[in-house]
Short mmCIF file of N, CA, C and O in Angstrom, two decimals:
data_model
loop_
_atom_site.label_atom_id
_atom_site.label_comp_id
_atom_site.label_asym_id
_atom_site.label_seq_id
_atom_site.Cartn_x
_atom_site.Cartn_y
_atom_site.Cartn_z
N UNK U 1 145.70 191.61 122.91
CA UNK U 1 147.08 192.06 122.87
C UNK U 1 147.51 192.49 124.27
O UNK U 1 146.76 193.13 124.99
N UNK U 2 148.70 192.14 124.65
CA UNK U 2 149.20 192.47 125.98
C UNK U 2 150.45 193.33 125.88
O UNK U 2 151.21 193.24 124.91
N UNK U 3 150.64 194.16 126.88
CA UNK U 3 151.85 194.99 126.96
C UNK U 3 152.87 194.38 127.91
O UNK U 3 153.88 195.01 128.21
N UNK U 4 152.59 193.18 128.42
CA UNK U 4 153.49 192.54 129.38
C UNK U 4 154.90 192.48 128.83
O UNK U 4 155.12 192.15 127.68
N UNK U 5 155.84 192.82 129.69
CA UNK U 5 157.24 192.76 129.31
C UNK U 5 157.78 194.06 128.76
O UNK U 5 158.99 194.23 128.65
N UNK U 6 156.91 195.00 128.42
CA UNK U 6 157.39 196.29 127.92
C UNK U 6 157.98 197.08 129.08
O UNK U 6 157.54 196.97 130.21
N UNK U 7 158.99 197.90 128.77
CA UNK U 7 159.68 198.68 129.79
C UNK U 7 159.79 200.12 129.34
O UNK U 7 159.74 200.43 128.16
N UNK U 8 159.95 200.99 130.31
CA UNK U 8 160.15 202.40 130.04
C UNK U 8 160.71 203.06 131.28
O UNK U 8 161.13 202.38 132.23
N UNK U 9 160.72 204.38 131.31
CA UNK U 9 161.18 205.11 132.49
C UNK U 9 160.32 206.35 132.70
O UNK U 9 159.74 206.88 131.76
N UNK U 10 160.24 206.76 133.95
CA UNK U 10 159.67 208.05 134.34
C UNK U 10 160.81 208.86 134.91
O UNK U 10 161.66 208.32 135.62
N UNK U 11 160.84 210.14 134.64
CA UNK U 11 161.88 211.01 135.18
C UNK U 11 161.23 212.04 136.09
O UNK U 11 160.28 212.71 135.69
N UNK U 12 161.74 212.13 137.32
CA UNK U 12 161.15 213.08 138.27
C UNK U 12 161.75 214.48 138.09
O UNK U 12 162.62 214.71 137.25
N UNK U 13 161.29 215.42 138.90
CA UNK U 13 161.72 216.81 138.78
C UNK U 13 163.21 217.00 139.07
O UNK U 13 163.79 218.00 138.68
N UNK U 14 163.84 216.02 139.74
CA UNK U 14 165.28 216.10 140.03
C UNK U 14 166.11 215.42 138.95
O UNK U 14 167.33 215.37 139.05
N UNK U 15 165.44 214.87 137.92
CA UNK U 15 166.16 214.20 136.85
C UNK U 15 166.47 212.74 137.11
O UNK U 15 167.19 212.11 136.35
N UNK U 16 165.93 212.19 138.20
CA UNK U 16 166.16 210.78 138.53
C UNK U 16 165.19 209.92 137.74
O UNK U 16 163.99 210.20 137.70
N UNK U 17 165.72 208.88 137.10
CA UNK U 17 164.89 207.99 136.28
C UNK U 17 164.43 206.78 137.09
O UNK U 17 165.21 206.17 137.80
N UNK U 18 163.13 206.48 136.97
CA UNK U 18 162.52 205.34 137.64
C UNK U 18 162.06 204.34 136.58
O UNK U 18 161.28 204.71 135.70
N UNK U 19 162.53 203.09 136.65
CA UNK U 19 162.08 202.09 135.68
C UNK U 19 160.58 201.82 135.80
O UNK U 19 160.03 201.81 136.90
N UNK U 20 159.95 201.62 134.67
CA UNK U 20 158.52 201.28 134.61
C UNK U 20 158.40 199.98 133.82
O UNK U 20 158.99 199.84 132.75
N UNK U 21 157.64 199.03 134.36
CA UNK U 21 157.45 197.74 133.70
C UNK U 21 155.97 197.42 133.61
O UNK U 21 155.22 197.66 134.55
N UNK U 22 155.58 196.86 132.49
CA UNK U 22 154.21 196.36 132.33
C UNK U 22 154.20 194.87 132.66
O UNK U 22 155.04 194.12 132.20
N UNK U 23 153.25 194.48 133.49
CA UNK U 23 153.12 193.07 133.84
C UNK U 23 151.88 192.50 133.15
O UNK U 23 151.09 193.25 132.60
N UNK U 24 151.70 191.19 133.20
CA UNK U 24 150.56 190.57 132.52
C UNK U 24 149.24 190.69 133.27
O UNK U 24 148.26 190.09 132.87
N UNK U 25 149.14 191.45 134.35
CA UNK U 25 147.98 191.37 135.25
C UNK U 25 146.73 192.16 134.93
O UNK U 25 145.70 191.78 135.43
N UNK U 26 146.47 193.18 134.36
CA UNK U 26 147.26 194.28 133.82
C UNK U 26 147.67 195.25 134.93
O UNK U 26 146.82 195.78 135.64
N UNK U 27 148.91 195.44 135.07
CA UNK U 27 149.46 196.28 136.13
C UNK U 27 150.72 196.95 135.62
O UNK U 27 151.50 196.33 134.90
N UNK U 28 150.90 198.19 135.97
CA UNK U 28 152.12 198.92 135.64
C UNK U 28 152.87 199.13 136.94
O UNK U 28 152.31 199.63 137.91
N UNK U 29 154.12 198.73 136.98
CA UNK U 29 154.94 198.90 138.18
C UNK U 29 155.94 200.02 137.95
O UNK U 29 156.69 200.00 136.99
N UNK U 30 155.95 201.00 138.85
CA UNK U 30 156.97 202.02 138.86
C UNK U 30 157.95 201.61 139.95
O UNK U 30 157.60 201.54 141.13
N UNK U 31 159.18 201.29 139.56
CA UNK U 31 160.18 200.77 140.48
C UNK U 31 161.04 201.90 141.04
O UNK U 31 161.14 202.97 140.45
N UNK U 32 161.66 201.65 142.17
CA UNK U 32 162.61 202.61 142.72
C UNK U 32 163.81 202.74 141.80
O UNK U 32 164.19 201.78 141.12
N UNK U 33 164.45 203.89 141.83
CA UNK U 33 165.64 204.10 141.01
C UNK U 33 166.85 203.40 141.60
O UNK U 33 167.82 203.12 140.90
N UNK U 34 166.81 203.14 142.90
CA UNK U 34 167.86 202.41 143.62
C UNK U 34 167.18 201.38 144.51
O UNK U 34 165.98 201.49 144.78
N UNK U 35 167.90 200.36 144.97
CA UNK U 35 167.27 199.31 145.79
C UNK U 35 166.70 199.84 147.11
O UNK U 35 167.25 200.76 147.71
N UNK U 36 165.59 199.25 147.54
CA UNK U 36 165.05 199.46 148.87
C UNK U 36 165.94 198.67 149.82
O UNK U 36 166.22 197.50 149.57
N UNK U 37 166.40 199.31 150.91
CA UNK U 37 167.31 198.62 151.81
C UNK U 37 166.96 198.95 153.25
O UNK U 37 166.92 200.13 153.64
N UNK U 38 166.70 197.93 154.05
CA UNK U 38 166.35 198.10 155.46
C UNK U 38 167.14 197.17 156.37
O UNK U 38 166.86 197.10 157.57
N UNK U 39 168.14 196.46 155.86
CA UNK U 39 168.85 195.44 156.65
C UNK U 39 169.42 196.00 157.94
O UNK U 39 169.37 195.34 158.98
N UNK U 40 169.97 197.20 157.89
CA UNK U 40 170.56 197.79 159.08
C UNK U 40 169.53 198.42 160.02
O UNK U 40 169.87 198.94 161.08
N UNK U 41 168.25 198.33 159.65
CA UNK U 41 167.18 198.89 160.47
C UNK U 41 166.08 197.86 160.75
O UNK U 41 164.95 198.23 161.07
N UNK U 42 166.40 196.57 160.61
CA UNK U 42 165.36 195.55 160.75
C UNK U 42 164.71 195.52 162.13
O UNK U 42 163.57 195.12 162.27
N UNK U 43 165.42 195.99 163.17
CA UNK U 43 164.80 196.03 164.50
C UNK U 43 163.65 197.03 164.55
O UNK U 43 162.76 196.92 165.37
N UNK U 44 163.68 198.01 163.64
CA UNK U 44 162.61 199.01 163.58
C UNK U 44 161.43 198.53 162.74
O UNK U 44 160.34 199.08 162.85
N UNK U 45 161.65 197.51 161.92
CA UNK U 45 160.60 197.00 161.05
C UNK U 45 159.77 196.00 161.85
O UNK U 45 160.28 195.02 162.36
N UNK U 46 158.50 196.26 161.96
CA UNK U 46 157.62 195.42 162.78
C UNK U 46 157.04 194.29 161.93
O UNK U 46 155.91 194.36 161.46
N UNK U 47 157.86 193.26 161.73
CA UNK U 47 157.44 192.10 160.95
C UNK U 47 158.19 190.87 161.42
O UNK U 47 159.25 190.98 162.03
N UNK U 48 157.66 189.72 161.12
CA UNK U 48 158.29 188.47 161.50
C UNK U 48 159.16 187.90 160.39
O UNK U 48 159.89 186.93 160.61
N UNK U 49 159.06 188.45 159.20
CA UNK U 49 159.83 187.92 158.08
C UNK U 49 160.05 189.03 157.05
O UNK U 49 159.40 190.06 157.09
N UNK U 50 160.97 188.79 156.14
CA UNK U 50 161.24 189.73 155.05
C UNK U 50 160.93 189.04 153.73
O UNK U 50 161.18 187.85 153.57
N UNK U 51 160.36 189.77 152.81
CA UNK U 51 160.04 189.27 151.48
C UNK U 51 160.90 190.02 150.49
O UNK U 51 160.92 191.24 150.47
N UNK U 52 161.66 189.30 149.68
CA UNK U 52 162.54 189.92 148.69
C UNK U 52 161.88 189.87 147.32
O UNK U 52 161.39 188.82 146.91
N UNK U 53 161.88 190.99 146.65
CA UNK U 53 161.33 191.09 145.29
C UNK U 53 162.40 191.75 144.42
O UNK U 53 162.56 192.96 144.43
N UNK U 54 163.16 190.93 143.74
CA UNK U 54 164.22 191.43 142.88
C UNK U 54 163.68 191.63 141.47
O UNK U 54 162.91 190.82 140.97
N UNK U 55 164.08 192.72 140.85
CA UNK U 55 163.56 193.06 139.53
C UNK U 55 164.65 193.05 138.47
O UNK U 55 164.66 192.20 137.60
N UNK U 56 165.60 193.97 138.59
CA UNK U 56 166.66 194.10 137.58
C UNK U 56 168.01 193.59 138.07
O UNK U 56 168.99 193.61 137.34
N UNK U 57 168.07 193.14 139.32
CA UNK U 57 169.33 192.68 139.88
C UNK U 57 169.72 191.32 139.30
O UNK U 57 168.87 190.49 139.03
N UNK U 58 171.02 191.14 139.14
CA UNK U 58 171.52 189.83 138.70
C UNK U 58 171.42 188.86 139.88
O UNK U 58 171.20 189.27 141.02
N UNK U 59 171.61 187.59 139.59
CA UNK U 59 171.60 186.58 140.66
C UNK U 59 172.67 186.90 141.70
O UNK U 59 172.43 186.80 142.90
N UNK U 60 173.86 187.30 141.23
CA UNK U 60 174.97 187.62 142.14
C UNK U 60 174.62 188.83 143.02
O UNK U 60 174.90 188.83 144.22
N UNK U 61 174.01 189.85 142.43
CA UNK U 61 173.62 191.02 143.21
C UNK U 61 172.57 190.66 144.26
O UNK U 61 172.64 191.10 145.40
N UNK U 62 171.61 189.83 143.87
CA UNK U 62 170.57 189.40 144.80
C UNK U 62 171.17 188.61 145.96
O UNK U 62 170.80 188.81 147.12
N UNK U 63 172.11 187.73 145.66
CA UNK U 63 172.77 186.95 146.71
C UNK U 63 173.52 187.86 147.68
O UNK U 63 173.47 187.67 148.89
N UNK U 64 174.23 188.86 147.16
CA UNK U 64 174.96 189.81 148.02
C UNK U 64 174.02 190.57 148.93
O UNK U 64 174.30 190.75 150.11
N UNK U 65 172.88 190.99 148.39
CA UNK U 65 171.91 191.73 149.20
C UNK U 65 171.34 190.84 150.30
O UNK U 65 171.22 191.26 151.45
N UNK U 66 171.03 189.58 149.98
CA UNK U 66 170.50 188.68 151.00
C UNK U 66 171.53 188.41 152.09
O UNK U 66 171.19 188.35 153.28
N UNK U 67 172.81 188.31 151.73
CA UNK U 67 173.87 188.13 152.74
C UNK U 67 173.99 189.37 153.62
O UNK U 67 174.23 189.26 154.83
N UNK U 68 173.84 190.55 153.02
CA UNK U 68 173.87 191.79 153.81
C UNK U 68 172.72 191.81 154.80
O UNK U 68 172.88 192.24 155.95
N UNK U 69 171.55 191.34 154.39
CA UNK U 69 170.41 191.28 155.31
C UNK U 69 170.68 190.31 156.45
O UNK U 69 170.33 190.58 157.59
N UNK U 70 171.32 189.19 156.16
CA UNK U 70 171.65 188.22 157.21
C UNK U 70 172.57 188.83 158.25
O UNK U 70 172.44 188.58 159.44
N UNK U 71 173.50 189.68 157.81
CA UNK U 71 174.47 190.27 158.73
C UNK U 71 173.97 191.56 159.36
O UNK U 71 174.50 192.01 160.37
N UNK U 72 172.95 192.19 158.74
CA UNK U 72 172.45 193.46 159.26
C UNK U 72 173.37 194.63 158.96
O UNK U 72 173.28 195.67 159.60
N UNK U 73 174.24 194.46 157.99
CA UNK U 73 175.23 195.48 157.66
C UNK U 73 174.62 196.68 156.94
O UNK U 73 173.55 196.58 156.34
N UNK U 74 175.33 197.79 157.00
CA UNK U 74 174.94 198.96 156.22
C UNK U 74 175.20 198.68 154.75
O UNK U 74 176.11 197.93 154.40
N UNK U 75 174.42 199.29 153.89
CA UNK U 75 174.54 199.05 152.45
C UNK U 75 175.78 199.74 151.89
O UNK U 75 176.00 200.92 152.15
N UNK U 76 176.57 199.03 151.08
CA UNK U 76 177.74 199.63 150.43
C UNK U 76 177.38 200.20 149.05
O UNK U 76 178.22 200.25 148.16
N UNK U 77 176.13 200.59 148.87
CA UNK U 77 175.65 201.11 147.58
C UNK U 77 174.55 202.13 147.86
O UNK U 77 174.06 202.25 148.99
N UNK U 78 174.17 202.90 146.86
CA UNK U 78 173.06 203.84 147.00
C UNK U 78 171.77 203.06 147.20
O UNK U 78 171.56 202.04 146.55
N UNK U 79 170.91 203.54 148.09
CA UNK U 79 169.67 202.84 148.40
C UNK U 79 168.61 203.84 148.82
O UNK U 79 168.88 205.03 149.02
N UNK U 80 167.39 203.35 148.99
CA UNK U 80 166.28 204.14 149.52
C UNK U 80 165.65 203.39 150.69
O UNK U 80 165.77 202.17 150.77
N UNK U 81 165.01 204.13 151.57
CA UNK U 81 164.21 203.52 152.63
C UNK U 81 162.76 203.39 152.15
O UNK U 81 161.89 202.96 152.89
N UNK U 82 162.53 203.78 150.91
CA UNK U 82 161.18 203.69 150.35
C UNK U 82 160.24 204.60 151.10
O UNK U 82 160.61 205.70 151.51
N UNK U 83 159.05 204.14 151.32
CA UNK U 83 158.05 204.91 152.05
C UNK U 83 157.90 204.44 153.49
O UNK U 83 156.95 204.81 154.17
N UNK U 84 158.84 203.62 153.96
CA UNK U 84 158.69 203.03 155.29
C UNK U 84 158.49 204.09 156.37
O UNK U 84 157.60 203.97 157.20
N UNK U 85 159.30 205.12 156.38
CA UNK U 85 159.21 206.12 157.43
C UNK U 85 158.10 207.15 157.17
O UNK U 85 157.92 208.07 157.92
N UNK U 86 157.35 206.93 156.10
CA UNK U 86 156.17 207.76 155.83
C UNK U 86 154.90 206.96 156.10
O UNK U 86 153.82 207.33 155.67
N UNK U 87 155.05 205.80 156.77
CA UNK U 87 153.88 205.04 157.19
C UNK U 87 153.51 203.88 156.29
O UNK U 87 152.50 203.22 156.50
N UNK U 88 154.32 203.58 155.29
CA UNK U 88 153.98 202.51 154.36
C UNK U 88 155.27 201.87 153.89
O UNK U 88 156.15 202.53 153.40
N UNK U 89 155.40 200.57 154.04
CA UNK U 89 156.65 199.88 153.69
C UNK U 89 156.73 199.53 152.22
O UNK U 89 157.78 199.50 151.64
N UNK U 90 155.62 199.27 151.58
CA UNK U 90 155.63 198.77 150.22
C UNK U 90 154.59 199.54 149.41
O UNK U 90 153.49 199.74 149.86
N UNK U 91 154.95 199.97 148.22
CA UNK U 91 154.00 200.70 147.38
C UNK U 91 153.99 200.10 145.97
O UNK U 91 155.03 199.83 145.42
N UNK U 92 152.81 199.87 145.44
CA UNK U 92 152.66 199.37 144.07
C UNK U 92 151.48 200.09 143.45
O UNK U 92 150.40 200.14 144.02
N UNK U 93 151.70 200.71 142.30
CA UNK U 93 150.62 201.42 141.63
C UNK U 93 150.10 200.56 140.48
O UNK U 93 150.84 200.26 139.56
N UNK U 94 148.87 200.13 140.56
CA UNK U 94 148.27 199.33 139.51
C UNK U 94 147.17 200.13 138.82
O UNK U 94 146.41 200.83 139.47
N UNK U 95 147.14 200.04 137.50
CA UNK U 95 146.10 200.73 136.74
C UNK U 95 145.38 199.77 135.83
O UNK U 95 145.84 198.72 135.51
#
């Protein structure tokens, strides 16, 4: 039996809800409550390419975000810098 595809949420001490998804690997992903956004700071990101991982965004939302990255514009929506400025750009908790 697999839990793949099941969803839930975690709520932090500030009342912010974070989506939780079960994948088929077995892995549980705790997602950000808002999109990770670094387009306006790409000169600070030490990489040769960007990898996009869309989860709950619609096709239209994903296209808008990719266009924003092409232009390097500031985000017109709530976002997070994730853990980038804490020494880690990407975090995934697998159990």
